[in-house]
Coordinates of C-alpha atoms in Angstrom, one line a residue:
X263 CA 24.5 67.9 40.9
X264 CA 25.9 64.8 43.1
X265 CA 29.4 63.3 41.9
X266 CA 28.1 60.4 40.4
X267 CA 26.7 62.9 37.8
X268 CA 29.4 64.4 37.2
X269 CA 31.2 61.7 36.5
X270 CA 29.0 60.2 34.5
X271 CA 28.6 63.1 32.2
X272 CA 32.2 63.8 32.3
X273 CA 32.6 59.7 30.9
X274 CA 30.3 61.0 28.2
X275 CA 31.3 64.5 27.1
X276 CA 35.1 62.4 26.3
X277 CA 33.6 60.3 24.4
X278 CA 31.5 63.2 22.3
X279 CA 34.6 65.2 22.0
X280 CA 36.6 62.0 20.7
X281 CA 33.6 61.1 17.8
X282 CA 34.1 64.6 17.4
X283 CA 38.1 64.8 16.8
X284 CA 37.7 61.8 14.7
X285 CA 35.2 63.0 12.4
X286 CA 37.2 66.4 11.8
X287 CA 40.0 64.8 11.5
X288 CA 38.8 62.3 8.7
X289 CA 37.1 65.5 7.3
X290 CA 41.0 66.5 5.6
X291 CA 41.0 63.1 3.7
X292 CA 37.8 64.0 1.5
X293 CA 39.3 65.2 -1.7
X294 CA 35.9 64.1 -3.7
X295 CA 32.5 62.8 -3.6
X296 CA 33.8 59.3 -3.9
X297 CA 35.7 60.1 -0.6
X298 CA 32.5 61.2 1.5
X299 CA 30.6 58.3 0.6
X300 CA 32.7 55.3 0.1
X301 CA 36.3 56.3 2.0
X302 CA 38.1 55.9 -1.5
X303 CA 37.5 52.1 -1.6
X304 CA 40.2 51.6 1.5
X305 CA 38.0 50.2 4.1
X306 CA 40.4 47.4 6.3
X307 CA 38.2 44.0 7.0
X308 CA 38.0 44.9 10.8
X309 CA 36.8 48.2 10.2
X310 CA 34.6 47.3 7.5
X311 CA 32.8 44.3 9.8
X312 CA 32.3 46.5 12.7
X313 CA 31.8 49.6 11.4
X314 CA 28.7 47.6 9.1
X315 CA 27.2 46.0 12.4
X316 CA 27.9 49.2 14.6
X317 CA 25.8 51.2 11.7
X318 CA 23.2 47.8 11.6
X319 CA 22.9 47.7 15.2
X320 CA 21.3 50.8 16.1
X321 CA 19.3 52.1 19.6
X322 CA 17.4 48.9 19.2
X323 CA 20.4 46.5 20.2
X324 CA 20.6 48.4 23.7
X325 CA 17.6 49.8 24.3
X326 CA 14.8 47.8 21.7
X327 CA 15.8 44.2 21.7
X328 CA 16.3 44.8 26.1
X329 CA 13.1 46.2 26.7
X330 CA 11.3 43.9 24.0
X331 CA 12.7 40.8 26.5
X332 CA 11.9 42.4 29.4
X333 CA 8.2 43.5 28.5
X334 CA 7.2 39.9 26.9
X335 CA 10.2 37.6 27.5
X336 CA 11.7 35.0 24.8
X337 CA 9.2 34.6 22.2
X338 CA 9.0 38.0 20.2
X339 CA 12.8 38.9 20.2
X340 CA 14.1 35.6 20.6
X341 CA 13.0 34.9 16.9
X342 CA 13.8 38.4 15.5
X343 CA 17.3 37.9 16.9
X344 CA 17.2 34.8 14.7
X345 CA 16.2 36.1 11.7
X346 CA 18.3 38.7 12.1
X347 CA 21.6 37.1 13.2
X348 CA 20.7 34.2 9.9
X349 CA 20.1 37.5 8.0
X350 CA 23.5 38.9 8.6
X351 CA 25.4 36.2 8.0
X352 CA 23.6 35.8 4.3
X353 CA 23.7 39.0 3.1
X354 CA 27.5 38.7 3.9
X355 CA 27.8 35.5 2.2
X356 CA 25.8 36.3 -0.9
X357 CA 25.7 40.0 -1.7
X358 CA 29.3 41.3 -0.5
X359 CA 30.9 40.5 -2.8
X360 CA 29.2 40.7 -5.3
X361 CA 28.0 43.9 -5.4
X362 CA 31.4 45.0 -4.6
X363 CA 32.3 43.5 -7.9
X364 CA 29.5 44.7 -9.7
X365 CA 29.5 48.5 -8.3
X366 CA 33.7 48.7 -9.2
X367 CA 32.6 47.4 -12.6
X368 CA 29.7 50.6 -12.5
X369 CA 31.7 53.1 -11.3
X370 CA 28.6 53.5 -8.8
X371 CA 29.5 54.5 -5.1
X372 CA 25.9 54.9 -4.0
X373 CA 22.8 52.9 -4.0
X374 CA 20.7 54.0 -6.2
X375 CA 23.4 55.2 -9.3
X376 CA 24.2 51.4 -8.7
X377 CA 21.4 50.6 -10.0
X378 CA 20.5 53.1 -12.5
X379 CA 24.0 51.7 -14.3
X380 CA 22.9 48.1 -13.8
X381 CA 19.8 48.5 -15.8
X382 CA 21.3 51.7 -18.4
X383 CA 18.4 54.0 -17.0
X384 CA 19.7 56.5 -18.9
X385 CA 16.5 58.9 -17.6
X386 CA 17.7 57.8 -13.9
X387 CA 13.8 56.8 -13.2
X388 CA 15.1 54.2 -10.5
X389 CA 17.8 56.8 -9.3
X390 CA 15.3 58.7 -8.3
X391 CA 12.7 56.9 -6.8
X392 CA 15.3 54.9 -5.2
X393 CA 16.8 57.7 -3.4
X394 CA 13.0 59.0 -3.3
X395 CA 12.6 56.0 -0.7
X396 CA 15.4 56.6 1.2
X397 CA 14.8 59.9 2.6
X398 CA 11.3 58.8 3.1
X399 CA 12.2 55.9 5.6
X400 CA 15.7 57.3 6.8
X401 CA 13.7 60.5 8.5
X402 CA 11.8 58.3 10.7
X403 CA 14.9 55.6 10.9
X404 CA 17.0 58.7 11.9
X405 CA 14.3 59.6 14.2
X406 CA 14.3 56.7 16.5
X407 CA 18.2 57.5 17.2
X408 CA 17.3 60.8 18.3
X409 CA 14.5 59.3 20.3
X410 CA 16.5 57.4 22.4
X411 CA 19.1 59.7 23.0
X412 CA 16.4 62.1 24.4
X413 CA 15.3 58.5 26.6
X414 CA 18.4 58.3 27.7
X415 CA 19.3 61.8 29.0
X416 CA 15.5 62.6 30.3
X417 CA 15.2 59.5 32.5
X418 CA 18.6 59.3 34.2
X419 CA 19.1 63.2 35.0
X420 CA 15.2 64.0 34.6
X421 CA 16.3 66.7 31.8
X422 CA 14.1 67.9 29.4
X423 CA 13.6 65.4 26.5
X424 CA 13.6 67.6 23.6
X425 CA 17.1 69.1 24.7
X426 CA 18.3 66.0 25.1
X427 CA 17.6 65.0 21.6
X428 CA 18.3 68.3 19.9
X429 CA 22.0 68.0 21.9
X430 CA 22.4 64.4 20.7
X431 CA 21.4 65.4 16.6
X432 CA 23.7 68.7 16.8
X433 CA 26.6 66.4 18.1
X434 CA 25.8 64.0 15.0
X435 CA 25.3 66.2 12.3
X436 CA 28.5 68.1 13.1
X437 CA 30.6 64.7 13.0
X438 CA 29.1 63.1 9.7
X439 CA 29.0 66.7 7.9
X440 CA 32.5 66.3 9.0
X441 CA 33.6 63.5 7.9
X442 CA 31.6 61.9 5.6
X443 CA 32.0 58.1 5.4
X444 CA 35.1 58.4 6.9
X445 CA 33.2 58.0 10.2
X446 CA 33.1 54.9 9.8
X447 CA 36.6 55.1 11.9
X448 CA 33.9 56.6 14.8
X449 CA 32.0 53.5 13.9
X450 CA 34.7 51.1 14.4
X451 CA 35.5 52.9 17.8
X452 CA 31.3 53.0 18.7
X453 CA 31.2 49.2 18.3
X454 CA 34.1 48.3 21.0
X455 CA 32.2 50.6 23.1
X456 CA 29.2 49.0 22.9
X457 CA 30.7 45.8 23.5
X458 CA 31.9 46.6 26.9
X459 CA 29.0 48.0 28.2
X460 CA 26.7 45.2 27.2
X461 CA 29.7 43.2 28.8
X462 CA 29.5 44.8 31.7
X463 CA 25.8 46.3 31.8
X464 CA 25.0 41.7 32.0
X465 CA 27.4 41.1 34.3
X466 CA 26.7 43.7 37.2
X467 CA 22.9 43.1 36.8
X468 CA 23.4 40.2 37.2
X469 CA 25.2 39.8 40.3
X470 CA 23.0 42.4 41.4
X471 CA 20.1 40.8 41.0
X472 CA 21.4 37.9 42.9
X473 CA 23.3 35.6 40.2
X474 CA 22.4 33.3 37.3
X475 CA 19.8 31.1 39.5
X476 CA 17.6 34.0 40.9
X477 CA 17.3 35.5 37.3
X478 CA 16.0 31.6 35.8
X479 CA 13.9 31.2 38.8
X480 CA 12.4 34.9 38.2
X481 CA 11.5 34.0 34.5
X482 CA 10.2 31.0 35.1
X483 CA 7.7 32.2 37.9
X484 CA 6.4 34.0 34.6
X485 CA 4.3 32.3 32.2
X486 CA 6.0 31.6 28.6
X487 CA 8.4 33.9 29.8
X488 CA 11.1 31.8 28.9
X489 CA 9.3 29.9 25.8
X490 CA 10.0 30.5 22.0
X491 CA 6.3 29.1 21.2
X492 CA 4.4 31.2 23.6
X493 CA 4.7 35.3 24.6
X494 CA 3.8 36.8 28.1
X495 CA 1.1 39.1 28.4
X496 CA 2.2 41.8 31.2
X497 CA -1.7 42.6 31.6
X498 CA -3.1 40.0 32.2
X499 CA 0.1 38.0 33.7
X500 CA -1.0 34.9 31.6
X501 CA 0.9 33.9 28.2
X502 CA -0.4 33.7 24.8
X503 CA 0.5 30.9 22.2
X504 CA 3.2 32.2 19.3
X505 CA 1.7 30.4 16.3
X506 CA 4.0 29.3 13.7
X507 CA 2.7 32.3 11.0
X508 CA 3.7 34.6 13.4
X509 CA 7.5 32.9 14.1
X510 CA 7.7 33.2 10.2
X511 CA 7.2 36.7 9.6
X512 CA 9.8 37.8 12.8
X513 CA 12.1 35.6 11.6
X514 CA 11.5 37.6 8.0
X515 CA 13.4 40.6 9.9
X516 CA 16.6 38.8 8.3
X517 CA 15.1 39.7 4.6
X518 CA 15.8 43.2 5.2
X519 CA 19.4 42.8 5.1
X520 CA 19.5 42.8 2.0
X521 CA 18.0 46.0 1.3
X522 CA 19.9 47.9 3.6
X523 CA 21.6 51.1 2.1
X524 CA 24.1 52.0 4.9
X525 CA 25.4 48.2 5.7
X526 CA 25.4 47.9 1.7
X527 CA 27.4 50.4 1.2
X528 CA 30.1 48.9 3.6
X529 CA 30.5 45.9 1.5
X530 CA 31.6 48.6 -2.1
X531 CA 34.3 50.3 0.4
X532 CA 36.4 47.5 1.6
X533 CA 39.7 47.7 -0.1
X534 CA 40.2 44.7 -0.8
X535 CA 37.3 41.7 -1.9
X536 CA 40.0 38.9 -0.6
X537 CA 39.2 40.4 2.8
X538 CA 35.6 40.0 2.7
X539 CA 35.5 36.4 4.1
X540 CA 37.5 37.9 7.1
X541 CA 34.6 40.7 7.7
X542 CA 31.9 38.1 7.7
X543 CA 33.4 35.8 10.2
X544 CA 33.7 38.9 12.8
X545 CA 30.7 40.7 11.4
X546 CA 28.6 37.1 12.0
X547 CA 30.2 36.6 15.4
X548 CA 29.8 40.3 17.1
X549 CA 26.1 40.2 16.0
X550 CA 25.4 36.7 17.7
X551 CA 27.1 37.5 20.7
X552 CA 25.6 40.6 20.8
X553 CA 22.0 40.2 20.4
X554 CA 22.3 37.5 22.6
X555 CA 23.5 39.6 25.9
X556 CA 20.8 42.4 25.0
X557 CA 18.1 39.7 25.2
X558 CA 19.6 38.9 28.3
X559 CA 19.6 42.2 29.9
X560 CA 15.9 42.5 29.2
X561 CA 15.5 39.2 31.2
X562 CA 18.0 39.9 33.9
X563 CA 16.2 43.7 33.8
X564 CA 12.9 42.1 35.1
X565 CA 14.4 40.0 37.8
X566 CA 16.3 43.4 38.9
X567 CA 13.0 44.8 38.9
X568 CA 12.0 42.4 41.4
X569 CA 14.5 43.3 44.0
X570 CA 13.1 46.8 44.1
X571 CA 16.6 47.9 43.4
X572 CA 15.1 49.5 39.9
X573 CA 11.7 50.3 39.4
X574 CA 9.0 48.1 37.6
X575 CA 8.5 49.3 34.1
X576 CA 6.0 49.2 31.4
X577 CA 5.4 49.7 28.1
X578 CA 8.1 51.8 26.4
X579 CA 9.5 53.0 29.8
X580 CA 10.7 49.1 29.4
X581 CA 13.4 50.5 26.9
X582 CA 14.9 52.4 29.4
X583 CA 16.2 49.3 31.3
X584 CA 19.8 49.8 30.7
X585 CA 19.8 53.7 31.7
X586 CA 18.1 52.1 35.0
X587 CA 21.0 49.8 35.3
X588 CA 23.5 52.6 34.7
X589 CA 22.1 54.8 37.2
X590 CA 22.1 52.1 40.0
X591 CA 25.2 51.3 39.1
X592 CA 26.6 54.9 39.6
X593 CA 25.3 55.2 43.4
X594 CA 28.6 53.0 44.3
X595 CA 31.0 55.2 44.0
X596 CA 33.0 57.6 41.6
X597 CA 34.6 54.6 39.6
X598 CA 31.3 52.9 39.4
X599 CA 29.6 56.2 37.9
X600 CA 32.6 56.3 35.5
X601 CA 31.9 52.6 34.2
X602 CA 28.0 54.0 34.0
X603 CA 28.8 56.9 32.1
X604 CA 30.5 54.3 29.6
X605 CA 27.6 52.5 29.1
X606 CA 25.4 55.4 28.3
X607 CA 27.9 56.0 25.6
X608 CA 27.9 52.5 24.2
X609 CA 23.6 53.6 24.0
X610 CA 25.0 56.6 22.3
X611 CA 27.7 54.2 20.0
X612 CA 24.6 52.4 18.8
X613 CA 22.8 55.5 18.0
X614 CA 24.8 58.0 16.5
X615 CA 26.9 55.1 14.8
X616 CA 23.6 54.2 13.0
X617 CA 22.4 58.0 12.7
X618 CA 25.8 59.3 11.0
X619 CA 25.3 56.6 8.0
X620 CA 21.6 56.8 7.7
X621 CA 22.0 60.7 7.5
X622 CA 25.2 59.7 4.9
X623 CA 23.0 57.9 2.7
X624 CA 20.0 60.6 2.6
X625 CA 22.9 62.9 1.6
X626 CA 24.4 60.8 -1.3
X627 CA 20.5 60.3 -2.4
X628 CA 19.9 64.1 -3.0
X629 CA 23.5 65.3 -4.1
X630 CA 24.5 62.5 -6.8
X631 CA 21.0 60.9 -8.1
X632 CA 18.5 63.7 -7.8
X633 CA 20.6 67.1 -8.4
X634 CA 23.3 65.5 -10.4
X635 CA 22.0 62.8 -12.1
X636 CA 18.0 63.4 -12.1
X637 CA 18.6 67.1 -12.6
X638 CA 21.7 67.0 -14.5
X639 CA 23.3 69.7 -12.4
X640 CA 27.1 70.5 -13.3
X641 CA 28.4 71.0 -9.9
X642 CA 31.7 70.7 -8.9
X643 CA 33.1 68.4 -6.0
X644 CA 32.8 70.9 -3.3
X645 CA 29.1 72.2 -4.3
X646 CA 27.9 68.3 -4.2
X647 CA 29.6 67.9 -0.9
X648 CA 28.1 71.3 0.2
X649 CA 24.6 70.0 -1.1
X650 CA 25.1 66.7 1.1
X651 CA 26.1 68.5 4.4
X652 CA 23.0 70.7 3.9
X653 CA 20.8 67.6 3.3
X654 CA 22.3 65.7 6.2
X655 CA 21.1 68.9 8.3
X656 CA 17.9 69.6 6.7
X657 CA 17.0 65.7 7.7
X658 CA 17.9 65.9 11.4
X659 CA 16.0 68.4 11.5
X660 CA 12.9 66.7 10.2
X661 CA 13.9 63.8 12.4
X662 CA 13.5 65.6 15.6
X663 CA 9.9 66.9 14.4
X664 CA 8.9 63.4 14.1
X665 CA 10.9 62.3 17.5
X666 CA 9.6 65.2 19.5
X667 CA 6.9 62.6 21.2
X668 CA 8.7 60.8 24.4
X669 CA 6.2 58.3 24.6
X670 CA 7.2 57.0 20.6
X671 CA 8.8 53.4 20.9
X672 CA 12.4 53.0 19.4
X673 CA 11.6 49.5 18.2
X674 CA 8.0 50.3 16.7
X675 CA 9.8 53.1 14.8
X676 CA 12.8 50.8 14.0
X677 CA 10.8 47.8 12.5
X678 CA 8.7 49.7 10.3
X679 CA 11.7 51.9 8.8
X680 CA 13.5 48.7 8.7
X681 CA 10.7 46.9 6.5
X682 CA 10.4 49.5 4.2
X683 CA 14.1 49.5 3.4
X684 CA 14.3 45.8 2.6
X685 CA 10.6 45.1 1.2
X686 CA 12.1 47.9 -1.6
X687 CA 15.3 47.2 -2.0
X688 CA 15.7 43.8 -0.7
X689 CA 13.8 41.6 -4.3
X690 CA 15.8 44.4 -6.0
X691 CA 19.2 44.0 -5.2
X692 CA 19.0 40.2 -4.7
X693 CA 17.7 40.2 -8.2
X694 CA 20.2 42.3 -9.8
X695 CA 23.0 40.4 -8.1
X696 CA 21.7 37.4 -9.6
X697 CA 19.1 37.3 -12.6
X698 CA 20.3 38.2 -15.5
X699 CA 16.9 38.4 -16.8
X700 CA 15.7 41.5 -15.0
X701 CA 14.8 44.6 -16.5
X702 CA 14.3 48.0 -16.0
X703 CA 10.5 48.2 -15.8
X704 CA 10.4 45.0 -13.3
X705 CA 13.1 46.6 -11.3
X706 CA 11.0 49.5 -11.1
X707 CA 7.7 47.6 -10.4
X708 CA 9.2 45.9 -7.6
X709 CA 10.5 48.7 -5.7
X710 CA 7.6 50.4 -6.0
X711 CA 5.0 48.0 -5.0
X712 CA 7.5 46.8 -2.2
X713 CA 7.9 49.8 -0.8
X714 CA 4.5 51.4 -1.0
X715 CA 2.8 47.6 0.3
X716 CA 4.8 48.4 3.6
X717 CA 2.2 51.2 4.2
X718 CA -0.5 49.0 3.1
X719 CA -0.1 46.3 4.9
X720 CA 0.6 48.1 8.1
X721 CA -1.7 50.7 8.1
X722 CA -5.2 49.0 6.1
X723 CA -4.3 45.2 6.7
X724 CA -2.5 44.7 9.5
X725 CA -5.1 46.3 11.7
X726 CA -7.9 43.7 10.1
X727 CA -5.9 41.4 12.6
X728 CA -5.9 37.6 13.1
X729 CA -3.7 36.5 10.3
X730 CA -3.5 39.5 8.8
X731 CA -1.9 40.9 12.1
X732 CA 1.9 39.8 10.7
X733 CA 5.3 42.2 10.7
X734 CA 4.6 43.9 7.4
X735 CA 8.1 43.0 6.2
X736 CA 7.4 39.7 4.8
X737 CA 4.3 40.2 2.3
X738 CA 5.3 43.4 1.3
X739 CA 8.8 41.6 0.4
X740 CA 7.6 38.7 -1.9
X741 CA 4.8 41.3 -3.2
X742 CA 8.0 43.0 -4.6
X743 CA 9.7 40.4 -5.7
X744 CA 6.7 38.5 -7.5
X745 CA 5.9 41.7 -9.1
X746 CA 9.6 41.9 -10.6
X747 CA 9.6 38.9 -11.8
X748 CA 6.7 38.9 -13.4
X749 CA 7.1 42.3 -15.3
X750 CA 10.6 41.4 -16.0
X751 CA 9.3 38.6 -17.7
X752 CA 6.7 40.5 -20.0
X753 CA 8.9 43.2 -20.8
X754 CA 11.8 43.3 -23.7
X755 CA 14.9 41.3 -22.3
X756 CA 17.7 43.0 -21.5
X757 CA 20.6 44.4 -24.0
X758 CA 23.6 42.7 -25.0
X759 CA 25.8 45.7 -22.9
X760 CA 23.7 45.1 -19.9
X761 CA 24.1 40.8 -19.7
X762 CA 27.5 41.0 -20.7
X763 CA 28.6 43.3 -18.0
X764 CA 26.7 40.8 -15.7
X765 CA 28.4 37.6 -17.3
X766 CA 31.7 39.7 -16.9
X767 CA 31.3 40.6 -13.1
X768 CA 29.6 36.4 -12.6
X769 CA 32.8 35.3 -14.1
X770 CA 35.2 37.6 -11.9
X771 CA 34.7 34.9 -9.1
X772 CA 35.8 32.3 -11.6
X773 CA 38.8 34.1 -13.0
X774 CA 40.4 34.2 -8.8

């Protein structure tokens, strides 16, 4: 093994050990369940902002959104960086605080028993199928962070892929079984280290591959390369138009916000509500800022690509870009390798920062709404904390089954995950933030339909093509929320318990 591998998996192995430390550390302040899930409510503004975006911004800010730019240019992730960054902002604007207000007023410290106790599902029907739907698109969610852990590992020290990945999920599950939400301390710690190695990941490869100049004149030697109305087309070296339909539906990656279980739950742990304003300004900054310099690694990737310094890619070996910069960067030296070795752990920031609360939320899904509440188990504290640690592990496991292929695509596994989450929660929790007419069998409707017209539409209608061939996300989002309207309004209005408790929480914001 040369030095510059040692070092680099020296830089690496600290920065396991540390998540580690954390995470059994934070492990002695969880007294109850409300402690593993939500941290007690205590979440400061900083570490509620950046551990939210760290958990948002998963494998795909690093490795996805890079190698997205580099394959086709500006077009594709240009505008999901859009609708995403608009998205972020919005759901912080809109749904923070209130649904911090309106899960204290519940008593709920989890998703679904949120809204079980909004709509007085006294059967916990939602409950259920709510946390129904998030192991069923956290598995493959948690799946893509594994995936690009084994990426990582298998392409800069040519290990084998699957031990890679099975290292990477051990390392997670020990730290989140650990420490339950508390991680979100790991989290806080995970997003500063991704922002210096995007920091310094951009600026290196860009010196390197001969400054600002040779990168522009690169992309522009490339058809569309550089255009948000048209996408390059690697095969045939030509560009293809970017119709406005299509610039629609990426932007509608910023609708999934708001049905995001593990950023949602970050908004009904911050201590205090006053502090929310504070957590969106940083929260909406980092994710701008961000985005932004992964999109530029993709482009500055492909003009490094050019100077034979690293190799040409294609296809998903395009997501590998930043390991490619990491490894040239450690053949200057034993610093050098050190500074690589941190970037490979800001990859591994963005994906076991998103992992741990993905895996978090499963857990709360199984222990508290279907053994507890669907089930009506009388456990005590430690048996539903027992009953979340063994879900946490029985879903890394599944999610290395489904990552065990190399050749699967971070992003394509991302987007899908990511539209089934807000086509099925999004209508709903937007709605029950906000109509006061909605009711039980409309909120029930529209998850449903929402979340089964994801697999619909991708797998049946999407393939039709032409203008059918649209990110899933979008139809399958105003399928749910038309349907919940609709049945809401056909169905029995709600009780007198259920709108005062919503008049009470709407007039909170008056009171201050």
């Amino acid at each position: 093994m040369t030095v510059s591998n040692i070092c680099i998996l020296g830089t690496i192995a600290v920065y396991l050990v540390g998540m580690l430390i954390i995470g059994f550390r934070c492990a002695r302040k969880n007294e109850s369940s409300a402690d593993f899930y939500l941290g007690g409510r205590k979440l400061g503004p900083l570490v509620t902002a950046m551990s939210a975006e760290a958990s948002d911004m998963s494998s795909y800010l690093l490795m996805g959104l890079p190698g997205l730019a580099y394959l086709s240019g500006v077009a594709d992730v240009g505008w999901t960086a859009i609708g995403l960054a608009v998205g972020t902002y919005l759901n912080w604007l809109f749904t923070a605080l209130r649904l911090r207000r309106y899960t204290q007023e519940t008593g709920s410290f989890t998703i679904p028993q949120f809204f079980s106790r909004r709509f007085r599902d006294d059967k916990n029907i939602l409950a259920v199928l709510a946390a129904v739907i998030i192991i069923i698109f956290f598995i493959p969610y948690t799946a893509s962070g594994f995936a690009a852990c084994g990426k990582l590992f298998s392409s800069l020290f040519g290990m084998n892929y699957m031990t890679a990945m099975i290292i990477s999920a051990v390392v997670i599950v020990a730290y989140t079984t650990a420490g339950g939400f508390a991680a979100s301390a790991t989290d806080f710690v995970q997003s500063i280290i991704m922002t210096v190695a995007i920091v310094f990941v951009l600026v290196f490869s860009t010196i390197s591959a001969g400054g600002i100049d040779a990168v522009v004149e690169n992309a522009k030697a490339l058809p569309g390369y550089l255009s948000l109305t048209a996408s390059y087309i690697e095969d045939t070296g030509k560009s293809e138009p970017y119709n406005l339909l299509h610039i629609i539906t990426t932007l509608s990656w910023g609708l999934g916000y708001f049905g995001m279980p593990h950023i949602l739950l970050r908004f009904m742990a911050i201590e205090d509500e006053k502090k929310l304003k504070l957590s969106r300004r940083v929260a909406s900054v980092w994710v701008v800022i961000a985005m932004a310099m992964a999109v530029l690694i993709g482009i500055v990737g492909r003009a490094l690509s050019n100077t034979g310094l690293v190799d040409q890619l294609h296809g998903n070996d395009t997501e590998t870009i930043i390991v490619r910069v990491a490894h040239l960067l450690s053949t200057y030296g034993a610093f050098p390798a050190i500074m690589a070795g941190l970037i490979l752990a800001g990859i591994l920031a963005s994906t076991m920062s998103t992992a741990d609360s993905q895996l978090l939320a499963a857990a709360s899904s199984v222990s508290e709404n279907i053994l507890r509440e669907a089930f009506h188990l009388k456990i005590s504290e430690k048996k539903s904390m027992l009953a979340a640690r063994l879900t946490v592990i029985g879903i890394a496991i599944l999610g290395i089954i489904i990552a065990r292929n190399p050749d699967s695509s971070v992003f394509g596994i991302v987007s899908f995950a990511w539209a089934g989450f807000g086509a099925a929660f999004g209508p709903l929790v937007i709605c029950s933030l906000f109509w006061k007419r909605t009711t039980l069998p409309g909120a029930i409707a529209g998850m449903v339909s929402g979340g089964a017209m994801v697999f619909i539409w991708k797998y049946l209608i999407k393939p039709i093509g032409g203008v059918f061939g649209i990110y899933e996300l979008l139809p399958a989002f105003l399928v749910g929320l038309v349907l919940m309207v609709i049945v809401s309004l056909c169905t029995k209005a709600p009780s007198k318990e259920i709108t005062d408790e919503f008049d009470r929480v709407k007039a909170m914001g008056k009171a201050k």
